[in-house]
Tab-separated table of C-alpha atoms in Angstrom:
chain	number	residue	atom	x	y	z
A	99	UNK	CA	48.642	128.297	288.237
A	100	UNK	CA	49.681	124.720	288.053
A	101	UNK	CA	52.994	124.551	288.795
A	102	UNK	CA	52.671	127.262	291.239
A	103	UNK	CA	49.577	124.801	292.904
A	104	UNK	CA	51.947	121.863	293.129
A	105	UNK	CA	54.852	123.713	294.486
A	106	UNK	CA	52.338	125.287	297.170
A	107	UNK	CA	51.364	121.714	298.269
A	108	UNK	CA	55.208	120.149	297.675
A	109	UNK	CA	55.433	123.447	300.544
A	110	UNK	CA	52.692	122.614	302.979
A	111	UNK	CA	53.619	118.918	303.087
A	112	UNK	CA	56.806	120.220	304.187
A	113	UNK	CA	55.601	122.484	306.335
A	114	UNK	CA	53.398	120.153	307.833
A	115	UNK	CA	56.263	117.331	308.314
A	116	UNK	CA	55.238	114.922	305.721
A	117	UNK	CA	57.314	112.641	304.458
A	118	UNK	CA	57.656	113.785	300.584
A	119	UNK	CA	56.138	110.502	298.514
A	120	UNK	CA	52.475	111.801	297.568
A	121	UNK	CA	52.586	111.822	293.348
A	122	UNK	CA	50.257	115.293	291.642
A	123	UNK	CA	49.787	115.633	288.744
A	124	UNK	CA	47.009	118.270	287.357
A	125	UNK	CA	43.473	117.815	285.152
A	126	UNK	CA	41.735	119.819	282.842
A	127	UNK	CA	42.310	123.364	281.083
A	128	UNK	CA	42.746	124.908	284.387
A	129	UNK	CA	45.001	122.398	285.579
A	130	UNK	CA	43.321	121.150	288.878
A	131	UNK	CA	45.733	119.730	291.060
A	132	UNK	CA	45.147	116.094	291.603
A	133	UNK	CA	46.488	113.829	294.249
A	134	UNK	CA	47.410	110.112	293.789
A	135	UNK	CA	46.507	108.523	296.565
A	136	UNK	CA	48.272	104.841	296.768
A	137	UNK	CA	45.608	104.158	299.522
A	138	UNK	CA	42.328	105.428	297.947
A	139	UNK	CA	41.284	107.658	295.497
A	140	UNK	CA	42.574	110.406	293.570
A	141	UNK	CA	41.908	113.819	295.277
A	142	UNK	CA	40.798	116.724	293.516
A	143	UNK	CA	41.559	120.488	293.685
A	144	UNK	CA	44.004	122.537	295.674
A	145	UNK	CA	41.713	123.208	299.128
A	146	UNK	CA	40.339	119.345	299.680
A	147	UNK	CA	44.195	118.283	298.634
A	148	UNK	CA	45.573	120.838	301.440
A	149	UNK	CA	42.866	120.077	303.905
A	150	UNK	CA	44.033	115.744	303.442
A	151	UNK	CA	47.786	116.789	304.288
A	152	UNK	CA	46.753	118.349	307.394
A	153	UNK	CA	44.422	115.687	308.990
A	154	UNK	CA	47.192	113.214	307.415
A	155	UNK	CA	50.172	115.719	310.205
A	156	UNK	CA	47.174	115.576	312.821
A	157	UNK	CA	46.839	119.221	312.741
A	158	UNK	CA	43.263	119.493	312.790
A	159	UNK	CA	43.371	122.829	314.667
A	160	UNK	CA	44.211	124.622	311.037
A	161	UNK	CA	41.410	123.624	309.958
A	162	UNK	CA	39.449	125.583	312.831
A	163	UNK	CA	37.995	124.463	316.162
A	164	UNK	CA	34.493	125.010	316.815
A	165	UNK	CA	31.436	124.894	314.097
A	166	UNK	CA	32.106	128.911	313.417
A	167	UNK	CA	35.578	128.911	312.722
A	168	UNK	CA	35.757	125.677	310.696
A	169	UNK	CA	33.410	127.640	308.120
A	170	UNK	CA	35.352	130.570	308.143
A	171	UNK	CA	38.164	128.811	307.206
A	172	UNK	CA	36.261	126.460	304.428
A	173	UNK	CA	35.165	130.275	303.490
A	174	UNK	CA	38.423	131.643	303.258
A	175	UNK	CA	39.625	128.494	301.341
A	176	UNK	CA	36.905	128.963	298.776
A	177	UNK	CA	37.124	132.425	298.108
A	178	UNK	CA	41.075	131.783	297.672
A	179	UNK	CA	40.049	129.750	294.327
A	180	UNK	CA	36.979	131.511	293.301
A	181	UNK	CA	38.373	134.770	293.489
A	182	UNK	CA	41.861	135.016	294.336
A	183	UNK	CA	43.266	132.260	292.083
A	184	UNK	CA	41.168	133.447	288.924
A	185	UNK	CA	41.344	137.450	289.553
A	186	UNK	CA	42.462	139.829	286.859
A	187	UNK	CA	45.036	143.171	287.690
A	188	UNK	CA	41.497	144.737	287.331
A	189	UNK	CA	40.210	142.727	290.493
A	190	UNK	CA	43.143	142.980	292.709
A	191	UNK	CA	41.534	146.253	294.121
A	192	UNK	CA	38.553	144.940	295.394
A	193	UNK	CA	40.044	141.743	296.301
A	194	UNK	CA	42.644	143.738	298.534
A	195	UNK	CA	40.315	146.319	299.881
A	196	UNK	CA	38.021	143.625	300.863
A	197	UNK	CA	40.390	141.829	302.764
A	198	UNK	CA	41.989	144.680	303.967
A	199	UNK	CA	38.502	146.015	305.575
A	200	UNK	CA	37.870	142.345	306.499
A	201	UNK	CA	41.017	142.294	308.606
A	202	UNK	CA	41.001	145.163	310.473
A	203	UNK	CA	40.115	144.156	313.956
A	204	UNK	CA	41.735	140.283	313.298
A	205	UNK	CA	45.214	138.808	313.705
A	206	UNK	CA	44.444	136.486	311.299
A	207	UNK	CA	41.677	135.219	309.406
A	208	UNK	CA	39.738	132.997	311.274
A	209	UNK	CA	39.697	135.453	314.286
A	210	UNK	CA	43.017	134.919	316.511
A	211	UNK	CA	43.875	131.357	315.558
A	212	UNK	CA	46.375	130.754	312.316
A	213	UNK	CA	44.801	128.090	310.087
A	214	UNK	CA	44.662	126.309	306.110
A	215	UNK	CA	43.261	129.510	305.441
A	216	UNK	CA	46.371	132.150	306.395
A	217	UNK	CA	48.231	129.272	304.789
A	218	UNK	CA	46.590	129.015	301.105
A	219	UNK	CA	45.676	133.039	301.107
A	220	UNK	CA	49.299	133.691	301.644
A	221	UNK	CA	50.090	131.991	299.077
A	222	UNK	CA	47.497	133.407	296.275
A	223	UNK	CA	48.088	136.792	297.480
A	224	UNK	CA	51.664	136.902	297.246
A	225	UNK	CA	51.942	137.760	293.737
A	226	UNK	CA	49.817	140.479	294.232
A	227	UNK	CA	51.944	141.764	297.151
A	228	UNK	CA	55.248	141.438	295.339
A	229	UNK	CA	53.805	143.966	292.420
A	230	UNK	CA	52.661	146.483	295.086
A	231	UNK	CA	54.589	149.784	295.253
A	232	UNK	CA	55.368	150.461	299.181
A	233	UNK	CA	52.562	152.979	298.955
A	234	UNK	CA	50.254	150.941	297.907
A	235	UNK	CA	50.953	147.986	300.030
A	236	UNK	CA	50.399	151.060	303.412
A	237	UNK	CA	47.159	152.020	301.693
A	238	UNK	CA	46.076	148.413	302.847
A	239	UNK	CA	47.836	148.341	305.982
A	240	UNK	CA	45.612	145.494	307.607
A	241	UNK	CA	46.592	142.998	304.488
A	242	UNK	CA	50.117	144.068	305.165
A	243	UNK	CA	50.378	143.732	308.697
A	244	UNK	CA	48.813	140.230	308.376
A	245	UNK	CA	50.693	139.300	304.935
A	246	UNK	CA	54.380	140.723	307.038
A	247	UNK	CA	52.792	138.245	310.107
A	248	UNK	CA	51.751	135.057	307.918
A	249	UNK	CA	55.197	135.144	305.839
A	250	UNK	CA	57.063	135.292	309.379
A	251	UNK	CA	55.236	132.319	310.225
A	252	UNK	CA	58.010	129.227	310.188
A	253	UNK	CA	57.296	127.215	307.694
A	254	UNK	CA	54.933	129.311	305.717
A	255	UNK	CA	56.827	131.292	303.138
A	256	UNK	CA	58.972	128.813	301.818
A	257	UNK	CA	60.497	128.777	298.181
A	258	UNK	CA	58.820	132.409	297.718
A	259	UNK	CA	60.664	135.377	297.842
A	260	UNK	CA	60.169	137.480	301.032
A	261	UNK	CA	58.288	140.664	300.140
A	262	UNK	CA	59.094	144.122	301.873
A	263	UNK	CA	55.744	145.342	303.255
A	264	UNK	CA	56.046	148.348	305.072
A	265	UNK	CA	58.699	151.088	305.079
A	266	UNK	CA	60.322	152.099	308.194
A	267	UNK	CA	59.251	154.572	309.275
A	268	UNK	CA	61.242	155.900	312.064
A	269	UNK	CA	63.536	156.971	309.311
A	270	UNK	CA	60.860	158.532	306.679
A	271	UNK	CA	60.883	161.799	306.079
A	272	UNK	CA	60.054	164.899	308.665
A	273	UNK	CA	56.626	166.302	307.680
């Protein structure tokens, strides 16, 4: 998870237009990311890392706008490390049903807006996309619709390969 934690913020600073410069290292067992700040202090952990690069690019609107949205994204961020991050190939199930039912009537989400949160959840559920078989990725069709969107998004997918979500189906088979 570490390397793959440092790369994802080496991304977003990129993404974000940040001049490359910021030195990580990681802490503990679980190798928390941790940010050297020249200015201040060291910063701790992948989401209060990711949310300092974006008020650092002045994109505050990824972060949400309006008391409701800001804590869905601080929810989304959270339950990217406390569940995502940590989950077994026992828990992918749940984890992808849940967000699959979760994102059935949103674009992406924090409602209609793209924010942090499509960012970092992109990121933690791409491995579990790129192990999907193409029938299980349409048995959660509202993941991949919004996985397909997120990894379109520029800037987004980055060093990771591009995964295939959906088959075309204008050529599958008559019934």
């Amino acid at each position: 998870m570490a390397d793959g934690a440092l790369r994802e913020l080496s991304s977003l600073e990129k993404a974000l237009g940040l001049s490359k410069g910021n030195k990580y290292s990681t802490q503990g067992d679980r190798k928390v990311p941790v940010l050297q700040a020249s200015d201040g202090p060291s910063l701790v952990g992948l989401v209060t890392i990711a949310a300092h690069l974006v008020q650092r690019a002045r994109r505050p609107e990824l972060l949400g706008s309006g008391a409701e949205q800001k804590a869905v994204v601080r929810q989304w961020l959270e339950y990217r490390v406390t569940r995502v991050d940590p989950c077994t190939r026992e828990d992918t199930g749940t984890i992808m049903k849940d967000l699959n039912q979760y994102l059935e009537d949103k674009v992406y989400l924090a409602g209609d807006d793209f924010t942090l949160a499509d960012i970092l959840m992109y990121h933690g559920v791409h491995p579990i996309m790129a192990e999907l078989a193409v029938q299980e990725k349409e048995t959660y069709v509202n993941v991949s619709r919004w996985f397909d969107h997120v990894q379109h998004y520029p800037g987004v997918r980055q060093q990771l390969p591009p995964v295939v979500v959906l088959k075309n189906r204008l050529y599958s088979s008559a019934r």
